[in-house]
Coordinates of C-alpha atoms in Angstrom, one line a residue:
Chain A
G30 CA -147.4 25.9 -206.2
E31 CA -146.6 23.6 -209.1
N32 CA -149.1 23.0 -211.8
V33 CA -148.5 20.1 -214.4
E34 CA -150.7 19.8 -217.5
Q35 CA -150.6 16.6 -219.5
H36 CA -151.8 15.8 -223.1
P37 CA -153.6 14.0 -224.6
S38 CA -156.0 12.4 -222.1
T39 CA -156.4 9.4 -224.5
L40 CA -154.2 7.9 -227.1
S41 CA -154.8 5.1 -229.5
V42 CA -152.0 3.7 -231.6
Q43 CA -151.6 0.5 -233.6
E44 CA -149.2 -2.1 -232.4
G45 CA -145.6 -1.2 -233.6
D46 CA -146.3 2.5 -233.9
S47 CA -145.0 5.3 -231.6
A48 CA -146.7 7.1 -229.0
V49 CA -145.9 10.5 -227.6
I50 CA -147.4 12.1 -224.4
K51 CA -146.6 15.6 -223.5
C52 CA -146.5 17.6 -220.2
T53 CA -145.9 21.1 -219.4
Y54 CA -145.0 22.6 -215.8
S55 CA -145.3 25.9 -214.2
D56 CA -142.5 26.1 -211.4
S57 CA -139.1 26.9 -213.0
A58 CA -137.5 25.5 -209.8
S59 CA -138.7 22.0 -210.6
N60 CA -135.5 19.8 -211.4
Y61 CA -136.9 16.2 -211.5
F62 CA -139.6 14.7 -213.8
P63 CA -140.7 11.2 -213.4
W64 CA -143.1 9.1 -215.6
Y65 CA -145.4 6.5 -213.9
K66 CA -147.2 3.8 -215.6
Q67 CA -150.5 2.6 -213.9
E68 CA -152.3 -0.6 -215.0
L69 CA -155.9 -1.0 -214.4
G70 CA -156.5 -1.4 -210.7
K71 CA -152.8 -1.5 -209.9
R72 CA -150.3 0.8 -208.3
P73 CA -148.4 3.5 -210.2
Q74 CA -144.9 2.3 -211.1
L75 CA -142.0 4.4 -212.0
I76 CA -140.8 3.7 -215.7
I77 CA -138.4 6.4 -216.4
D78 CA -137.3 9.9 -215.0
I79 CA -135.1 12.7 -216.1
R80 CA -133.3 15.4 -214.0
S81 CA -133.0 19.1 -215.1
N82 CA -129.3 18.8 -216.1
V83 CA -130.2 16.4 -218.9
G84 CA -132.0 16.9 -222.1
E85 CA -132.8 13.2 -223.0
K86 CA -132.9 9.9 -221.6
K87 CA -133.5 6.6 -223.1
D88 CA -134.3 3.2 -221.7
Q89 CA -134.9 0.5 -224.4
R90 CA -138.2 1.5 -226.0
I91 CA -138.9 4.4 -223.8
A92 CA -137.4 7.8 -224.0
V93 CA -138.0 11.2 -222.2
T94 CA -137.1 14.7 -223.4
L95 CA -136.9 17.9 -221.4
N96 CA -136.9 21.4 -222.6
K97 CA -136.3 23.5 -219.7
T98 CA -136.8 26.8 -221.4
A99 CA -140.2 26.0 -222.6
K100 CA -140.9 24.0 -219.4
H101 CA -142.2 21.0 -221.1
F102 CA -141.3 17.3 -221.2
S103 CA -142.4 14.3 -223.2
L104 CA -142.5 10.7 -223.1
H105 CA -141.8 8.7 -226.2
I106 CA -142.7 4.9 -226.5
T107 CA -141.5 3.3 -229.8
E108 CA -142.5 -0.1 -231.3
T109 CA -145.6 -0.1 -229.0
Q110 CA -146.9 -3.5 -227.7
P111 CA -150.5 -4.4 -226.4
E112 CA -148.7 -4.6 -222.8
D113 CA -147.9 -0.8 -223.0
S114 CA -151.8 -0.2 -222.8
A115 CA -152.1 1.6 -219.4
V116 CA -152.5 5.1 -218.0
Y117 CA -149.3 7.2 -218.0
F118 CA -148.7 10.0 -215.5
C119 CA -146.0 12.6 -215.7
A120 CA -145.0 14.5 -212.6
A121 CA -142.7 17.3 -211.6
S122 CA -140.7 17.9 -208.4
R123 CA -138.3 20.1 -206.6
F124 CA -136.0 18.7 -204.1
P125 CA -136.1 21.3 -201.2
S126 CA -133.0 21.2 -199.2
G127 CA -133.4 19.1 -196.1
S128 CA -136.7 17.6 -197.3
A129 CA -137.7 14.7 -199.4
R130 CA -139.4 15.3 -202.9
Q131 CA -142.9 16.2 -203.5
L132 CA -144.6 15.1 -206.7
T133 CA -147.1 17.2 -208.5
F134 CA -148.8 14.8 -211.1
G135 CA -150.5 15.5 -214.4
S136 CA -154.0 14.2 -215.1
G137 CA -152.9 11.1 -216.9
T138 CA -153.0 9.7 -220.6
Q139 CA -154.9 6.5 -221.2
L140 CA -152.8 4.7 -224.0
T141 CA -154.4 1.9 -225.8
V142 CA -152.3 -0.2 -228.1
L143 CA -154.6 -1.9 -230.8
P144 CA -153.4 -5.2 -232.1
Chain B
E26 CA -137.8 -6.2 -200.6
A27 CA -141.4 -6.3 -199.5
G28 CA -143.4 -3.4 -201.0
V29 CA -145.7 -0.8 -199.5
A30 CA -148.7 -2.5 -197.8
Q31 CA -152.1 -0.9 -197.5
S32 CA -155.5 -2.1 -196.0
P33 CA -158.3 -2.6 -196.6
R34 CA -158.1 -2.8 -200.4
Y35 CA -161.9 -1.7 -200.7
K36 CA -164.3 0.0 -198.5
I37 CA -167.8 1.1 -199.0
I38 CA -169.6 3.4 -196.5
E39 CA -172.5 5.8 -196.2
K40 CA -171.9 9.6 -196.2
R41 CA -171.4 11.0 -192.6
Q42 CA -169.7 7.7 -191.6
S43 CA -166.2 7.4 -190.6
V44 CA -163.3 5.4 -192.1
A45 CA -159.7 4.7 -191.7
F46 CA -156.9 3.4 -193.8
W47 CA -153.7 1.8 -192.8
C48 CA -150.3 2.0 -194.5
N49 CA -147.2 0.1 -193.7
P50 CA -144.1 1.6 -195.8
I51 CA -141.0 -0.2 -197.1
S52 CA -138.8 -1.0 -194.1
G53 CA -136.3 1.8 -193.4
H54 CA -138.1 4.5 -195.6
A55 CA -138.2 7.7 -193.6
T56 CA -140.7 9.5 -195.8
L57 CA -144.4 8.5 -196.2
Y58 CA -147.0 10.2 -198.4
W59 CA -150.8 9.9 -198.6
Y60 CA -152.4 10.7 -202.0
Q61 CA -156.0 11.0 -203.2
Q62 CA -156.7 9.8 -206.8
I63 CA -160.0 10.5 -208.0
L64 CA -161.2 8.6 -210.9
G65 CA -159.6 9.9 -214.2
Q66 CA -157.3 12.1 -212.4
G67 CA -153.5 12.0 -211.3
P68 CA -152.6 11.4 -207.5
K69 CA -153.0 14.5 -205.4
L70 CA -150.7 14.8 -202.3
L71 CA -152.7 15.0 -199.0
I72 CA -149.9 14.7 -196.4
Q73 CA -146.2 14.0 -196.2
F74 CA -144.5 12.6 -193.2
Q75 CA -140.7 12.6 -192.4
N76 CA -140.2 9.8 -189.8
N77 CA -143.1 10.8 -187.4
G78 CA -143.3 14.5 -188.2
V79 CA -145.6 16.3 -190.7
V80 CA -143.6 18.0 -193.5
D81 CA -146.6 19.2 -195.4
D82 CA -150.4 19.0 -195.0
S83 CA -151.4 22.0 -196.8
Q84 CA -153.7 20.1 -199.1
L85 CA -155.3 17.9 -196.3
P86 CA -158.9 19.0 -195.6
K87 CA -158.4 19.2 -191.9
D88 CA -161.9 19.7 -191.0
R89 CA -162.6 15.9 -191.8
F90 CA -159.3 14.4 -192.6
S91 CA -156.6 13.4 -190.1
A92 CA -153.5 11.3 -190.4
E93 CA -150.9 10.1 -188.0
R94 CA -147.6 8.2 -188.2
L95 CA -146.8 6.9 -184.7
K96 CA -143.3 5.7 -184.0
G97 CA -142.3 6.9 -187.6
V98 CA -143.3 3.6 -189.3
D99 CA -147.1 2.8 -189.9
S100 CA -149.4 5.5 -190.8
T101 CA -153.4 5.7 -190.6
L102 CA -155.5 8.2 -192.7
K103 CA -158.9 8.9 -191.2
I104 CA -162.1 10.7 -192.7
Q105 CA -164.8 11.7 -190.3
P106 CA -167.4 12.5 -191.5
A107 CA -167.2 11.2 -195.1
K108 CA -168.7 13.2 -198.0
L109 CA -169.7 11.8 -201.5
E110 CA -166.8 13.7 -203.1
D111 CA -164.3 11.7 -201.0
S112 CA -164.9 8.6 -203.1
A113 CA -161.5 8.0 -204.6
V114 CA -158.4 5.7 -204.5
Y115 CA -156.1 6.6 -201.4
L116 CA -152.5 5.8 -202.1
C117 CA -149.8 5.5 -199.7
A118 CA -146.2 5.8 -201.0
S119 CA -142.8 5.8 -199.2
S120 CA -139.4 6.9 -200.1
S121 CA -136.0 6.7 -198.4
G122 CA -135.8 10.4 -198.5
Q123 CA -132.2 10.3 -199.7
G124 CA -130.3 10.2 -203.0
A125 CA -130.8 11.9 -206.3
R126 CA -133.7 9.9 -207.5
N127 CA -135.3 9.3 -204.1
E128 CA -138.0 7.2 -206.0
Q129 CA -141.4 7.0 -204.3
F130 CA -142.8 3.5 -204.2
F131 CA -146.6 3.2 -204.1
G132 CA -148.9 0.8 -202.2
P133 CA -151.8 -0.9 -204.1
G134 CA -154.4 1.7 -202.7
T135 CA -157.7 1.6 -200.9
R136 CA -160.6 2.1 -203.0
L137 CA -163.3 4.1 -201.1
T138 CA -166.8 4.5 -202.1
V139 CA -169.0 6.9 -200.3
L140 CA -172.9 6.3 -200.9

């Protein structure tokens, strides 16, 4: 099955700096890569995703890049703000024909933005 | 639209006791997932339903865990008997099962502590 590794496990940055979180996946058939943000005690929420036919996607201060050859993808947050502090999870998924997606999650990155 | 509902939010039990969790997915969502999230880790899929049928329960410890989704709407997850290592947050998620994104929406989770 799919295996997703995520690094680093913790990341501290100064407010205004950039943060980068990296993930690798094992299943070359995976074609969908979402990122979830989970604030303390709250549910995971999708913040951005990318499909395998795209190399990069941006949404305001957040961007995701995908390298299919190397089987890794990254989350980039620019101009970080204190409210960006949370645990971020990457995930990988195939979309089997006739079935809904299954997500395999990474182990998470605790991002702390220092004021 | 109303989100995924779960109850109870917190549960504390002694080992070897039984416990049940309830999930009400977003109206119209055909696919329902149960995840186990151990502290410091990403969510791990336990079981996936499509309407009232099981799509994948390969990671469900069937000697002690069971789940059902009667009438293809609400779902219950049961643990009997519980072990210390079952302490975790149990997340329910639902998706429409359609479309390129097919986003999974998570409930608030049930935090289980086994003493």
